[in-house]
XYZ file of N, CA, C and O in Angstrom:
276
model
N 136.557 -209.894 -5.172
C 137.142 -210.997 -5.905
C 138.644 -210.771 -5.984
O 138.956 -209.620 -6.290
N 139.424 -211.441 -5.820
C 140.910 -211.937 -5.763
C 141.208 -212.969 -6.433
O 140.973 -214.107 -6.026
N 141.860 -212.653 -7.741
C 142.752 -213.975 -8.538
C 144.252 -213.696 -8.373
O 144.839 -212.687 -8.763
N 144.657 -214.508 -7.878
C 146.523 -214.566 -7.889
C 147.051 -215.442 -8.593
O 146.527 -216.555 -8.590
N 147.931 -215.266 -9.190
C 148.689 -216.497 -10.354
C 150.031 -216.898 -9.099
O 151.004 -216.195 -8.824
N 149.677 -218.170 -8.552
C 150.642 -218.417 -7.955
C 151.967 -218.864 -8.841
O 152.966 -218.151 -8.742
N 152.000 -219.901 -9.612
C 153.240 -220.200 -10.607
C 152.694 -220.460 -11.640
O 151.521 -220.825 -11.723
N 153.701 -220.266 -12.861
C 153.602 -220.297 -14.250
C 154.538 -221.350 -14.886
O 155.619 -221.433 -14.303
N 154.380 -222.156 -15.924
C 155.280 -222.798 -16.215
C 155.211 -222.262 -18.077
O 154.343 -221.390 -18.121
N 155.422 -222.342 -18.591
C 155.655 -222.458 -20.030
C 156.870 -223.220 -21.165
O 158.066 -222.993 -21.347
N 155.848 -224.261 -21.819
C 156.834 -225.048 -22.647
C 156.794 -224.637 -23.705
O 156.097 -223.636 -23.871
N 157.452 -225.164 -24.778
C 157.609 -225.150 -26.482
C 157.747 -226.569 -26.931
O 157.798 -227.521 -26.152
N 157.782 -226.622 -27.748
C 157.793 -228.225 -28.713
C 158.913 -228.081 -29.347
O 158.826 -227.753 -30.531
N 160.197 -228.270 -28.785
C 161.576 -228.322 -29.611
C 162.298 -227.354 -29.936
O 162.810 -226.651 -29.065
N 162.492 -227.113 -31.298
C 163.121 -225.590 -31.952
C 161.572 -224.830 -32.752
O 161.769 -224.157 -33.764
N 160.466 -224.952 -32.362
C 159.005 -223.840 -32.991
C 159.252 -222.928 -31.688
O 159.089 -223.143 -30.487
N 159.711 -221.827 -32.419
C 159.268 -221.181 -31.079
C 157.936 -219.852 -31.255
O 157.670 -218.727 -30.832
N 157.376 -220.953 -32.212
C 155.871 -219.860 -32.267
C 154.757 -219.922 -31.341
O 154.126 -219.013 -30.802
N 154.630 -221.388 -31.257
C 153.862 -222.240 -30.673
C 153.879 -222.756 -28.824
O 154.527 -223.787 -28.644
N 153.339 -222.228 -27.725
C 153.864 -222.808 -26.351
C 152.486 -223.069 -25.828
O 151.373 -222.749 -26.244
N 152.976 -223.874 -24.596
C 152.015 -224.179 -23.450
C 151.996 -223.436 -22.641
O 153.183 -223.392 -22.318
N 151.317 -222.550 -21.827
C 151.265 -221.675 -20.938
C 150.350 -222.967 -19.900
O 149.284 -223.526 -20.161
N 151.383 -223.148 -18.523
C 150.537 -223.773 -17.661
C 150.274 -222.637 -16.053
O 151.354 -222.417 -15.505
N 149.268 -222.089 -15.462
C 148.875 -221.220 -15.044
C 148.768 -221.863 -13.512
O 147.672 -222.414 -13.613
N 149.161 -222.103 -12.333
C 148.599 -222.171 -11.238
C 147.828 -220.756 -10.721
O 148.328 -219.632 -10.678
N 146.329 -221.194 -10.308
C 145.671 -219.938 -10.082
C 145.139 -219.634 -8.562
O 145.093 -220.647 -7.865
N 144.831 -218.721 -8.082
C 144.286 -218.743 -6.851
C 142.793 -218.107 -6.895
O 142.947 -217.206 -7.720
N 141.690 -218.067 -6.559
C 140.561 -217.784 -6.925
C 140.167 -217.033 -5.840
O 141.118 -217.207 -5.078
N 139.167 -216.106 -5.104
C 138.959 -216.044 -3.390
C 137.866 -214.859 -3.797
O 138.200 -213.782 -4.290
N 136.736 -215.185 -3.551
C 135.260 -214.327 -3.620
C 135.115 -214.023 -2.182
O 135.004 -214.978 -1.413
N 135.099 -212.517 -1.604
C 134.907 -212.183 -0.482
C 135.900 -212.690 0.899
O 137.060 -212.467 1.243
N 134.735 -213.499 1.464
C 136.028 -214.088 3.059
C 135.731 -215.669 2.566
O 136.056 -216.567 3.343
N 135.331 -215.890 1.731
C 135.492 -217.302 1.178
C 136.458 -218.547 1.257
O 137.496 -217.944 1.527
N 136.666 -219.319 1.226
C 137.579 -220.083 0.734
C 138.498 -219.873 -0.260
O 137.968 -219.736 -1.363
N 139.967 -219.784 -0.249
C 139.899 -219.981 -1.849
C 140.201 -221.155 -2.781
O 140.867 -222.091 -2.338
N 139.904 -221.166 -3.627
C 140.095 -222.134 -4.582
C 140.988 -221.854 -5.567
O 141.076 -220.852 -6.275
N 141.937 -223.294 -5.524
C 143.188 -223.094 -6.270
C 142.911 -224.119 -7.089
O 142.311 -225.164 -6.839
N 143.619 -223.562 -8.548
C 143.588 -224.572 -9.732
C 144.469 -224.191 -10.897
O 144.985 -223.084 -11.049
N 144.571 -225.123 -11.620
C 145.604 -225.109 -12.678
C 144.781 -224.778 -14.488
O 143.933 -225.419 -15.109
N 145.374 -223.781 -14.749
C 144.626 -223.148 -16.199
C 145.784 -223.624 -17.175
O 146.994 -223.568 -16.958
N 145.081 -224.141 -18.385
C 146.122 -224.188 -19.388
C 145.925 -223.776 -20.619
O 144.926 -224.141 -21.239
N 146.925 -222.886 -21.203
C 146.416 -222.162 -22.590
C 147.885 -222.472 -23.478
O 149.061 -222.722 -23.215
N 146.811 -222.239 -24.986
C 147.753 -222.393 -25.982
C 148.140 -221.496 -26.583
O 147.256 -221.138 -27.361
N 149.218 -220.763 -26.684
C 149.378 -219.399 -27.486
C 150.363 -219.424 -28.283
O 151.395 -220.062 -28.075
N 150.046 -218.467 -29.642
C 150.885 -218.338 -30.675
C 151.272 -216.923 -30.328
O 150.612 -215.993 -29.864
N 152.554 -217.034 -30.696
C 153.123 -215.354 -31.044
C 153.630 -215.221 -32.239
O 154.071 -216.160 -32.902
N 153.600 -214.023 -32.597
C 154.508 -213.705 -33.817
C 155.877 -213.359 -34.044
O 156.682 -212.824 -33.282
N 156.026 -213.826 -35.441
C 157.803 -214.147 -35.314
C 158.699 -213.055 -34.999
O 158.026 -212.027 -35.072
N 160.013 -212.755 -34.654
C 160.381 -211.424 -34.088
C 160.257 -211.438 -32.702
O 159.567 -212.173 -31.995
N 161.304 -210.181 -32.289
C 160.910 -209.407 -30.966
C 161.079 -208.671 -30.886
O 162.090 -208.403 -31.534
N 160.327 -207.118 -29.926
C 159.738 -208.408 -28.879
C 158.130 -209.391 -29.480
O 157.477 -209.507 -30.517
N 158.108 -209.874 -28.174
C 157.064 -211.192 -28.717
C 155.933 -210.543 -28.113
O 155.788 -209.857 -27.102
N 154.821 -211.147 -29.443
C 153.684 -210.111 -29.599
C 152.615 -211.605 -29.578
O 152.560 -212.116 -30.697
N 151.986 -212.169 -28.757
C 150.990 -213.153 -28.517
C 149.818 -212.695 -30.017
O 149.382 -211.544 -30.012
N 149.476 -213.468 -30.977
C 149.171 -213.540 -32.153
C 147.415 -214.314 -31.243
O 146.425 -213.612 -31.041
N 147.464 -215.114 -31.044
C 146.604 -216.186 -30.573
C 146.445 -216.413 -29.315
O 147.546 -216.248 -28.790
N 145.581 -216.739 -28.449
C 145.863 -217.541 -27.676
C 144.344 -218.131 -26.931
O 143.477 -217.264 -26.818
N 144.061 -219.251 -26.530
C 143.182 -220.310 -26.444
C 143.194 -220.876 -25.014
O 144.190 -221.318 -24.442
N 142.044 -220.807 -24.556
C 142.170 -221.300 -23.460
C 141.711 -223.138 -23.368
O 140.565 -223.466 -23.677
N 142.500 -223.953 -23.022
C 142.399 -225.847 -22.958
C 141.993 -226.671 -22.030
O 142.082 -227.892 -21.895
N 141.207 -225.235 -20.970
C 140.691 -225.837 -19.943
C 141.348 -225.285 -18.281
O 142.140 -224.414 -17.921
N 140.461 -226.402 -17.544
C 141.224 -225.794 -16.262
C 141.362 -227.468 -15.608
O 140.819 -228.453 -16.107
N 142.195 -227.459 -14.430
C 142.217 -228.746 -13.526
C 142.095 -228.433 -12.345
O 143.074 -227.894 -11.828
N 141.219 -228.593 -11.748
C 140.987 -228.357 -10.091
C 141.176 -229.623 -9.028
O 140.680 -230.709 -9.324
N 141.811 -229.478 -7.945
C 142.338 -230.842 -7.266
C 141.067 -231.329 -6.430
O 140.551 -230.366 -5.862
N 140.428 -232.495 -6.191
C 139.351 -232.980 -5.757
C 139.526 -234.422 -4.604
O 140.132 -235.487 -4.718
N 138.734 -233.871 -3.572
C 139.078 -235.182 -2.976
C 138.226 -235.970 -2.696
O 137.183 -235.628 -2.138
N 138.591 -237.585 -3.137
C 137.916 -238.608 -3.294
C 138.043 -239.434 -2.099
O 139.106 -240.020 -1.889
N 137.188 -239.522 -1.403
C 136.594 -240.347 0.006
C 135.721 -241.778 -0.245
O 135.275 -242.406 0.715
């Protein structure tokens, strides 16, 4: 099994900087398989201070790209 985090994005909501979006591009690959790429998104809190110490964090799902014929 092979997971690679191809890109990461991470937002905040303004001036909270407790609170972010972690958006995850992932790469997936079981054996000589295919792999399968998809997008993970989590919500995480850290605590106030640094360095920054992830308090929380939640996973909001995943998005996988699909093609419609």
């Amino acid at each position: 099994v092979q997971n690679t985090v191809q890109d990461l994005a991470v937002y905040t909501k303004g001036t909270d900087t407790d609170h972010y979006l972690v958006v995850a591009r992932v790469s997936l690959q079981v054996g000589e398989g295919i792999d399968s790429v998809y997008t993970q998104v989590y919500q995480v809190t850290v605590a106030p201070g640094e360095p920054y110490i992830i308090k929380n964090i939640a996973s909001l799902g995943s998005i996988a790209p699909f093609e419609l014929e």
